[in-house]
Tab-separated table of C-alpha atoms and ligand atoms in Angstrom:
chain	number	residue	atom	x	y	z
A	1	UNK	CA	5.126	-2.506	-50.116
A	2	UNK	CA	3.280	-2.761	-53.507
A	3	UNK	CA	-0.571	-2.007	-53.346
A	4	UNK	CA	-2.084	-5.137	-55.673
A	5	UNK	CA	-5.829	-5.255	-56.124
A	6	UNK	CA	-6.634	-8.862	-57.184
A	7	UNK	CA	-9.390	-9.743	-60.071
A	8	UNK	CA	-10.421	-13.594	-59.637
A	9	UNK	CA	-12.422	-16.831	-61.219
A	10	UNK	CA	-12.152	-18.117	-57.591
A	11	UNK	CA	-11.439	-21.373	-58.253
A	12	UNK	CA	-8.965	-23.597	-56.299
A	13	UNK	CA	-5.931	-22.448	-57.878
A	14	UNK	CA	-7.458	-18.877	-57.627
A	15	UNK	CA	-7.894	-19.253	-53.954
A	16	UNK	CA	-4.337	-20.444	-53.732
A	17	UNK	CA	-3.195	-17.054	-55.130
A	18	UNK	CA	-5.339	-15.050	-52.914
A	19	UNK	CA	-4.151	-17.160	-49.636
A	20	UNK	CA	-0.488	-16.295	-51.053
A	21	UNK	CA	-1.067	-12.959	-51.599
A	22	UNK	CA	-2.584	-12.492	-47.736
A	23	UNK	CA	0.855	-13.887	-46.451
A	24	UNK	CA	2.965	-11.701	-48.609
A	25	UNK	CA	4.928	-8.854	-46.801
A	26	UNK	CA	5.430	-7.519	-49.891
A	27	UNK	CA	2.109	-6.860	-50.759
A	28	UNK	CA	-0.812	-4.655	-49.615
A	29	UNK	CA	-4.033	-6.478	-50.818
A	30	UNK	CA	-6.522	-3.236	-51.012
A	31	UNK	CA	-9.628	-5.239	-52.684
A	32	UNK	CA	-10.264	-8.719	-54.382
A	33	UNK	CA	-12.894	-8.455	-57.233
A	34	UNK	CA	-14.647	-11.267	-59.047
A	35	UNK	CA	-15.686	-12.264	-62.462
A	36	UNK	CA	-17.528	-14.966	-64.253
A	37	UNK	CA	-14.666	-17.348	-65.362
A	38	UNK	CA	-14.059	-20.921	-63.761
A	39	UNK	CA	-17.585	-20.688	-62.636
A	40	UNK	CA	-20.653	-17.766	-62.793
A	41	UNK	CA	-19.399	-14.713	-60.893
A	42	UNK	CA	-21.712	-15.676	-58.128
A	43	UNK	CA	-20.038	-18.536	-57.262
A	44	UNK	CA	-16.675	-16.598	-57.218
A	45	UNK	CA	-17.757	-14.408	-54.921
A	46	UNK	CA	-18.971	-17.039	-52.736
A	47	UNK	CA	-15.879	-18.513	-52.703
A	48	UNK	CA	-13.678	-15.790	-52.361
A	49	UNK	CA	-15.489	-15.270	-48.942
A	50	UNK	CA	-14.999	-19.304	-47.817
A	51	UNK	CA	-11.153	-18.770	-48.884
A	52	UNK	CA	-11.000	-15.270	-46.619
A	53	UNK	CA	-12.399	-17.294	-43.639
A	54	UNK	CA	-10.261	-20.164	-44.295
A	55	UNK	CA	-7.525	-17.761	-43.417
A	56	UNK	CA	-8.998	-16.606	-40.547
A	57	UNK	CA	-7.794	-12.258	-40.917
A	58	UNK	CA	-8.223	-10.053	-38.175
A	59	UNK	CA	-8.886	-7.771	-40.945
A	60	UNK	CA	-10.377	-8.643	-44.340
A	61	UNK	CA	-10.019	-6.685	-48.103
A	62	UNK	CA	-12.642	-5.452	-49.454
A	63	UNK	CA	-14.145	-7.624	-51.727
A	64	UNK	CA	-16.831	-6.046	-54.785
A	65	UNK	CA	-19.352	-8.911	-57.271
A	66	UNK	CA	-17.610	-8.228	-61.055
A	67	UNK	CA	-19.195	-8.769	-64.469
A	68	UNK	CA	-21.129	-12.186	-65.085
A	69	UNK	CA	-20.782	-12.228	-69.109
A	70	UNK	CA	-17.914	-11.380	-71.057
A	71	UNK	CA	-17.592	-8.817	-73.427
A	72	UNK	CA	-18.934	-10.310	-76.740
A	73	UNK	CA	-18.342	-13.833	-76.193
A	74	UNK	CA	-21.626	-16.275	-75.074
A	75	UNK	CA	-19.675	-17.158	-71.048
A	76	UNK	CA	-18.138	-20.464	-70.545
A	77	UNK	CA	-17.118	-21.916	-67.432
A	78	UNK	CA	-14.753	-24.506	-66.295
A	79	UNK	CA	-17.030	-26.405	-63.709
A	80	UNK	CA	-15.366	-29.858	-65.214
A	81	UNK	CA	-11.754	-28.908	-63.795
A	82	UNK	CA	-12.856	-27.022	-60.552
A	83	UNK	CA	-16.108	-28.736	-59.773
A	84	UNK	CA	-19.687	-27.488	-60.222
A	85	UNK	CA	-19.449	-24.699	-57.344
A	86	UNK	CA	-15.748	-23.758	-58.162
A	87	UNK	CA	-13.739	-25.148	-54.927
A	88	UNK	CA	-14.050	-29.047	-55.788
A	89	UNK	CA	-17.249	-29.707	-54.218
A	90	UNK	CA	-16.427	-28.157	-50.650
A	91	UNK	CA	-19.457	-26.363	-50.106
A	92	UNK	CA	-21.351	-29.277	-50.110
A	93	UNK	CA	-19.473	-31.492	-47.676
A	94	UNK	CA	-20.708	-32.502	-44.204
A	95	UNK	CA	-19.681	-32.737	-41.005
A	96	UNK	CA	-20.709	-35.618	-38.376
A	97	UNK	CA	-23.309	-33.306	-36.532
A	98	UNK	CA	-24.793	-32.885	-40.467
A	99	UNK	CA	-24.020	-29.217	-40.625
A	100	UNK	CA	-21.999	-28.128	-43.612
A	101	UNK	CA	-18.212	-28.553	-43.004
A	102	UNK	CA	-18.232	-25.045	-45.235
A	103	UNK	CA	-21.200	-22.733	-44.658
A	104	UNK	CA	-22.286	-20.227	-47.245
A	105	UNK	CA	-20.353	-16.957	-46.111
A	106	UNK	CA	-22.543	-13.901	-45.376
A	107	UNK	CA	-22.052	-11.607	-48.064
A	108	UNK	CA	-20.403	-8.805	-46.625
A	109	UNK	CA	-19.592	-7.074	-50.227
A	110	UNK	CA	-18.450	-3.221	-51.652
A	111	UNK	CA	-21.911	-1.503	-52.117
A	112	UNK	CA	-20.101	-0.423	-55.523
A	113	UNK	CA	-19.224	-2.995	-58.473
A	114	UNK	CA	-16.388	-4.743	-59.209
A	115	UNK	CA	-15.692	-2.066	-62.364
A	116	UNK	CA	-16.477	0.919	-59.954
A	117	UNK	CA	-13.849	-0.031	-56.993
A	118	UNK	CA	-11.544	-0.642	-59.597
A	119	UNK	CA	-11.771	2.862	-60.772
A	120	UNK	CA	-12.133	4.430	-57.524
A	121	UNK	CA	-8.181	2.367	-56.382
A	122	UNK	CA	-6.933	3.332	-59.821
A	123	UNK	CA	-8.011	6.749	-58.862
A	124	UNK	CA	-6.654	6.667	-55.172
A	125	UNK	CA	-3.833	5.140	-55.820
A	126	UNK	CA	-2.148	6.987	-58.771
A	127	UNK	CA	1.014	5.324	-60.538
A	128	UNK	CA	0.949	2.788	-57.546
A	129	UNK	CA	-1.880	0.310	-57.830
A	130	UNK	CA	-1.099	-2.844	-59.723
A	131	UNK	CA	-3.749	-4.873	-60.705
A	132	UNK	CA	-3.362	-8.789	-60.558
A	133	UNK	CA	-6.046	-10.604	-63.064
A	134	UNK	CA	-5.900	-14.550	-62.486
A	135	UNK	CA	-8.879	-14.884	-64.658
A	136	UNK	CA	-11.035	-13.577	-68.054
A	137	UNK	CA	-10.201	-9.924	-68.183
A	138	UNK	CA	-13.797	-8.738	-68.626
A	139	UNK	CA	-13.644	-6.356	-65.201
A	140	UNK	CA	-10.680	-4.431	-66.065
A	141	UNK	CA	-11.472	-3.924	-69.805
A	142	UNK	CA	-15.187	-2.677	-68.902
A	143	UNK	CA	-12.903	-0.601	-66.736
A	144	UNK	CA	-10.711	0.752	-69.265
A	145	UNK	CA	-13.948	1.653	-71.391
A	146	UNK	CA	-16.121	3.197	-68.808
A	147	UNK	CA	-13.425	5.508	-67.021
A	148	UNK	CA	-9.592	5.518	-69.530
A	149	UNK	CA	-8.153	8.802	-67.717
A	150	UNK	CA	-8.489	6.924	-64.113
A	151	UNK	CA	-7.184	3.517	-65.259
A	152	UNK	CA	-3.964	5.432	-67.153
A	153	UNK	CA	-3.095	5.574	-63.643
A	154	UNK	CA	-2.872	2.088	-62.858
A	155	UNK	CA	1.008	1.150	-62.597
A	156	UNK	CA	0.750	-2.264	-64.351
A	157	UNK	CA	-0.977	-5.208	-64.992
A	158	UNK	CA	0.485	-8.666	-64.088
A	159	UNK	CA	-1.810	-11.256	-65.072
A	160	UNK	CA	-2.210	-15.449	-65.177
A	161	UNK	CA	-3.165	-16.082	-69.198
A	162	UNK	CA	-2.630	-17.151	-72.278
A	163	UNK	CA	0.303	-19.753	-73.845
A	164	UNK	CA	2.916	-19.486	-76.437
A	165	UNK	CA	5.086	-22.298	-77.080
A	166	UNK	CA	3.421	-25.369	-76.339
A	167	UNK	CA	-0.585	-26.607	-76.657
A	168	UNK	CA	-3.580	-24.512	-74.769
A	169	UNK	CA	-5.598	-26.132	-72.202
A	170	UNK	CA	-9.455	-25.124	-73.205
A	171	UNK	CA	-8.664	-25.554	-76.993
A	172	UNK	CA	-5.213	-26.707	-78.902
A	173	UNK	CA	-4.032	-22.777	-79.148
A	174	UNK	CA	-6.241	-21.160	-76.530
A	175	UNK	CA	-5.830	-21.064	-72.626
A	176	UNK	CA	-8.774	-20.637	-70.701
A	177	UNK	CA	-8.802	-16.725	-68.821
A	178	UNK	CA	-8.172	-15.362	-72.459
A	179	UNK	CA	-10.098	-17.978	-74.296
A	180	UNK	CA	-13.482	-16.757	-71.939
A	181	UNK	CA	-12.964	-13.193	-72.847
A	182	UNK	CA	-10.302	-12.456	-75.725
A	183	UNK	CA	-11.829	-9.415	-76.866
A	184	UNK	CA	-11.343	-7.826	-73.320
A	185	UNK	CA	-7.766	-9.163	-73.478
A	186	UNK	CA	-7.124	-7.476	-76.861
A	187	UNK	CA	-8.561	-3.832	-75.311
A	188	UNK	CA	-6.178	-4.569	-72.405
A	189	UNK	CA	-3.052	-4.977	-74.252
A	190	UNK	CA	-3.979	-1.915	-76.714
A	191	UNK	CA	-4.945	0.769	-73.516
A	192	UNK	CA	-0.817	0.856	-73.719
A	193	UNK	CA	-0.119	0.689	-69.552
A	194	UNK	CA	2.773	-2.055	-68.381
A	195	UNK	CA	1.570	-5.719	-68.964
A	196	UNK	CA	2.923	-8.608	-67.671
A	197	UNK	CA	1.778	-11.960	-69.019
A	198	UNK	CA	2.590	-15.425	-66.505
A	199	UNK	CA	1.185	-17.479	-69.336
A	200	UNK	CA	0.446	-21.471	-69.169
A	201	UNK	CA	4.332	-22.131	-70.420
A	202	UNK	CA	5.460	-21.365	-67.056
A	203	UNK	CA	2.640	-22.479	-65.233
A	204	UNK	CA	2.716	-26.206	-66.410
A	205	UNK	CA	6.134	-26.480	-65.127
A	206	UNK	CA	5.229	-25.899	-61.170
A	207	UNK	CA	3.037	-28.992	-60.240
A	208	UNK	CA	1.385	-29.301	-56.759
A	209	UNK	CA	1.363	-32.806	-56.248
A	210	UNK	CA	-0.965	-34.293	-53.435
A	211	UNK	CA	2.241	-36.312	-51.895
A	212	UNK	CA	4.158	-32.722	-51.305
A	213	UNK	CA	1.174	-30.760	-50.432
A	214	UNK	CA	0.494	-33.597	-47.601
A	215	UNK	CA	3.887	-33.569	-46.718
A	216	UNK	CA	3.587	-29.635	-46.076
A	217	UNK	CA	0.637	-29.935	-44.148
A	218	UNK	CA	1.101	-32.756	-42.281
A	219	UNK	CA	3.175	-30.682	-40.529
A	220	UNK	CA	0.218	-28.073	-39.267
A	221	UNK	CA	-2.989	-29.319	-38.899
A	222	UNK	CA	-5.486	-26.296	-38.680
A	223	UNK	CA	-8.849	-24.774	-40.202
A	224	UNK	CA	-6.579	-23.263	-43.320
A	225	UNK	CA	-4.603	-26.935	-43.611
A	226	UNK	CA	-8.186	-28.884	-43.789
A	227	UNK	CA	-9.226	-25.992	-46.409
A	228	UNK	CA	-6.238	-27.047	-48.494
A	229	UNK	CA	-6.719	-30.480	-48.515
A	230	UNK	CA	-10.475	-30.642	-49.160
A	231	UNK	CA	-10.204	-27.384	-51.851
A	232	UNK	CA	-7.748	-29.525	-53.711
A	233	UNK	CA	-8.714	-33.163	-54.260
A	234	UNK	CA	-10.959	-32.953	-56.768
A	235	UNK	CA	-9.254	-30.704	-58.616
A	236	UNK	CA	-6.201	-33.309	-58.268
A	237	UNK	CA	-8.407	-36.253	-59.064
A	238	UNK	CA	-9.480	-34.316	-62.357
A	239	UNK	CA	-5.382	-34.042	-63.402
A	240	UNK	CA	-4.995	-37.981	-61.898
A	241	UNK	CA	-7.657	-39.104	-64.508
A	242	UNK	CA	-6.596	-36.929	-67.293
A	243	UNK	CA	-3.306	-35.899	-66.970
A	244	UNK	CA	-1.135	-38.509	-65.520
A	245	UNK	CA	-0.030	-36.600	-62.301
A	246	UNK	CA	-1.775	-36.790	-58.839
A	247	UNK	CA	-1.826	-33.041	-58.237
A	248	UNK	CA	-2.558	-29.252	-59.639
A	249	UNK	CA	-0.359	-26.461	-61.369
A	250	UNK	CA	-0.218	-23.794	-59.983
A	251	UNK	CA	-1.294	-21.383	-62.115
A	252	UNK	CA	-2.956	-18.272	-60.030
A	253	UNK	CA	-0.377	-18.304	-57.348
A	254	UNK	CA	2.354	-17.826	-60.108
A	255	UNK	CA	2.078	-13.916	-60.592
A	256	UNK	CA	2.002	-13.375	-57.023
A	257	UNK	CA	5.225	-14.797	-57.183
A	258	UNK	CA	6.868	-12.901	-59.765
A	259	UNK	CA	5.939	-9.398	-57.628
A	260	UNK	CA	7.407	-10.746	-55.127
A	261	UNK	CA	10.398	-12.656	-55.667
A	262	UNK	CA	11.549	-11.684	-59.775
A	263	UNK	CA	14.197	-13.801	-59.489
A	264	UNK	CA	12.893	-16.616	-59.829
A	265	UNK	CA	11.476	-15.368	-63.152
A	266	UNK	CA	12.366	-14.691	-66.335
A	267	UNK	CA	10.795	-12.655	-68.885
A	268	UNK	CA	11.205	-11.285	-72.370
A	269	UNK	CA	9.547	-8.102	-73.957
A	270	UNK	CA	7.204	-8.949	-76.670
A	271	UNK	CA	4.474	-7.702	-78.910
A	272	UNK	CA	1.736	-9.921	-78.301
A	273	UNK	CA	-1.493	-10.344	-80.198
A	274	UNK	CA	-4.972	-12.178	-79.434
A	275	UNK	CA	-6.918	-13.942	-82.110
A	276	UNK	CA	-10.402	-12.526	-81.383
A	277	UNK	CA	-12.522	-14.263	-84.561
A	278	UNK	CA	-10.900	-17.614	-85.480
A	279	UNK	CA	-13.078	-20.343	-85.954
A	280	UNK	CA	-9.974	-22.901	-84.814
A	281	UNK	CA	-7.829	-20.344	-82.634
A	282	UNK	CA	-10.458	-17.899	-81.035
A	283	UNK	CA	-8.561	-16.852	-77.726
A	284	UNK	CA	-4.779	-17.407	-79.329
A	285	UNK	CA	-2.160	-15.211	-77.782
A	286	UNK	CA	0.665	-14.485	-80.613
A	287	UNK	CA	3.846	-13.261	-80.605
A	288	UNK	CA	6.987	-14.361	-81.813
A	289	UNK	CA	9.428	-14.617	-78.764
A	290	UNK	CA	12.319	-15.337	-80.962
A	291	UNK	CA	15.357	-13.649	-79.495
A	292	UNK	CA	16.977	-13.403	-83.057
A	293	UNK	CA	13.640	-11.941	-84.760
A	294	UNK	CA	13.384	-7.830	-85.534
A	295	UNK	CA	10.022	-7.457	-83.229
A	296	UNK	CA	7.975	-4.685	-83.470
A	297	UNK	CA	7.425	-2.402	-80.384
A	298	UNK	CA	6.783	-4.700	-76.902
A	299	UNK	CA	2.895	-3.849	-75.503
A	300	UNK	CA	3.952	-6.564	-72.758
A	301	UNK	CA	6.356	-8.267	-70.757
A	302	UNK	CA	5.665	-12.111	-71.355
A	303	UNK	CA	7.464	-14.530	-68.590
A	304	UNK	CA	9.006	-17.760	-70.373
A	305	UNK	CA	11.040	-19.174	-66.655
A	306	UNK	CA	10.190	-20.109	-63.379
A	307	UNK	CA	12.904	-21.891	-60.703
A	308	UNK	CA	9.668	-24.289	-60.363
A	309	UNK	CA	11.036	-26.093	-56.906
A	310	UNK	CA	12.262	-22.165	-55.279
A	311	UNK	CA	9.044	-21.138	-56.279
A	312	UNK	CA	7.357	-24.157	-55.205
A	313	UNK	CA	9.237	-24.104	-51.816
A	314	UNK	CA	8.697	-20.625	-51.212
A	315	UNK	CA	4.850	-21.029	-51.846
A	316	UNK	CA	4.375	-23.509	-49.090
A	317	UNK	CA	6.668	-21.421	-46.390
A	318	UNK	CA	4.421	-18.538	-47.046
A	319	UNK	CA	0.645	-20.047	-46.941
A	320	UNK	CA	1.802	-21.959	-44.274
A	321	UNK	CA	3.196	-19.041	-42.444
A	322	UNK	CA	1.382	-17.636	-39.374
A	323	UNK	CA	3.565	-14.927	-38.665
A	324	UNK	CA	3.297	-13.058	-42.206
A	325	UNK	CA	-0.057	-12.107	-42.372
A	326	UNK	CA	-1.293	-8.600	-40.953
B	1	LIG	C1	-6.449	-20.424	-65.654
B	1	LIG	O1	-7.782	-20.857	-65.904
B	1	LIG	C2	-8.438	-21.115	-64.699
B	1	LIG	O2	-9.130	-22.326	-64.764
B	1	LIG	C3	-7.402	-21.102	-63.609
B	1	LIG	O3	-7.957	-20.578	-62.413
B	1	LIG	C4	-6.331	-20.204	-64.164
B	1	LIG	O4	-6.592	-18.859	-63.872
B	1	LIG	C5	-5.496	-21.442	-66.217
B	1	LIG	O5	-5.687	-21.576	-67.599
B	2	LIG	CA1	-8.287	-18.221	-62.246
């Protein structure tokens, strides 16, 4: 059983990862944290609280409000792709008796922030907690400055971000978690403990179409299968209009996935840089993956595979799962 602490945008692919990571044997879940990213850190919180009910727990994590502005950067959000309160417009539908189909959760939070519980795990957990970022990095870097000695006792970080090979999705060389916050993602690759990068490569590759997820669900109808299908459609629509494809990727639920099945991964050691100050590339991640190039010493683990339909496969039998979750 690894102990994961999850740092979130929540965000519909977000709240795919944490609904994964809930139904994972694998994994013990002790907190989810929040952070300004696909909307204000507010919102994220709210949502991570309508995605924990969703799943109806007998027990819930711990869940602590993170940092609303990055570190140097003026915040920007990504309201267009996830809608303007993060989960594609849920929290405003209706029922037929007029009551909201999603009410506002009560906010039963950490009394201590985001930064603090992170401390106090990395603290509590030494060499065993690994922290699992699926948005900007801003939490774990203010982390990092505030308290170094506990968090050189985290185990490893294995986070959604960045892209390599192919064209960014916020700006031509930038993805979006890194592009929000780049300086904090610099300060987390230099503090030197195990990184593990699921960048946007990989995560274009595994699609969520709106013909398989019905498929899946069509199967169980429930409070969790009605979350997935109203979370999702505008989110879909957005890709429809844009994109081509009826559907999502699945980007958050990806690193969940490589802790718990690394087979269907594969990953090469790199030495990977992010532009902090470009006017073009602000929020690059570089590094030359090469296999034939001299490299100078790895400070991460970048993945460049997934087995998109095992993966894809093994996402739906576990969120659909009933029997998995403690
Ligand atoms: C990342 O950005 C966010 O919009 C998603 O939740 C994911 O974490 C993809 O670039
Ligand atoms: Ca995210």
């Amino acid at each position: 059983m690894q102990r994961i602490l999850l740092d979130t945008d929540t965000g519909v692919d977000d709240a795919l990862a944490i609904i994964l990571a809930l139904n994972s044997p694998e994994l013990q879940v002790e907190a989810i944290t929040t952070v300004s990213g696909n909307v204000h850190v507010e919102l994220c919180t709210r949502n991570v609280l309508i995605t924990l009910e969703a799943i109806e727990l007998r027990e819930y994590p711990i869940v602590a409000k993170g940092e609303s502005q990055p570190l140097i950067k003026p915040f920007v959000n990504a309201e267009h792709v996830h809608g303007s309160d993060g989960l594609g417009g849920i929290t405003e539908l209706l029922a037929s008796d007029g009551e909201r189909c999603y009410p506002h959760p009560e906010p039963r939070l950490s009394p201590v922030s985001a930064v603090d519980l992170i401390i106090e795990l990395a603290g509590r957990y030494p060499d065993e907690l690994v922290l699992v970022p699926l948005g900007p990095l801003t939490n774990i870097a203010k982390a990092m400055i505030k308290n170094p000695a506990r968090m050189r006792n985290i185990r490893e970080i294995v986070l959604m971000g960045g892209v390599f090979e192919t064209y960014g999705n916020v700006t031509t060389t930038a993805e979006f978690n890194i592009f929000v916050d780049p300086h904090a993602a610099q300060l987390v690759l230099d503090f030197g403990i195990p990184v593990t990068i699921v960048p946007l490569d990989v995560t274009h590759q595994v699609i969520l179409t709106r013909e398989r997820l019905n498929a899946e669900i069509g199967k169980k109808k429930n409070r969790l299968s009605q979350f997935l299908s109203d979370s999702t459609e505008a989110c879909m629509k957005f890709h429809h209009q844009r994109g081509g494809f009826d559907g999502l990727y699945l980007h958050d639920p990806l690193p969940i996935g490589l802790l718990t099945q690394p087979e269907l991964f594969e990953t090469v050691d790199a030495f990977v840089q992010i532009e902090t100050s470009g006017d073009l590339t602000q929020g690059m991640t570089i590094a030359d993956l090469r296999p034939e190039r001299p490299r100078p010493t790895p400070n991460a683990r970048v993945c460049v595979g997934v087995n998109s339909e095992s993966f894809l496969q093994h996402f739906f039998d576990r969120i659909l799962s009933t029997t998995t979750r403690f």
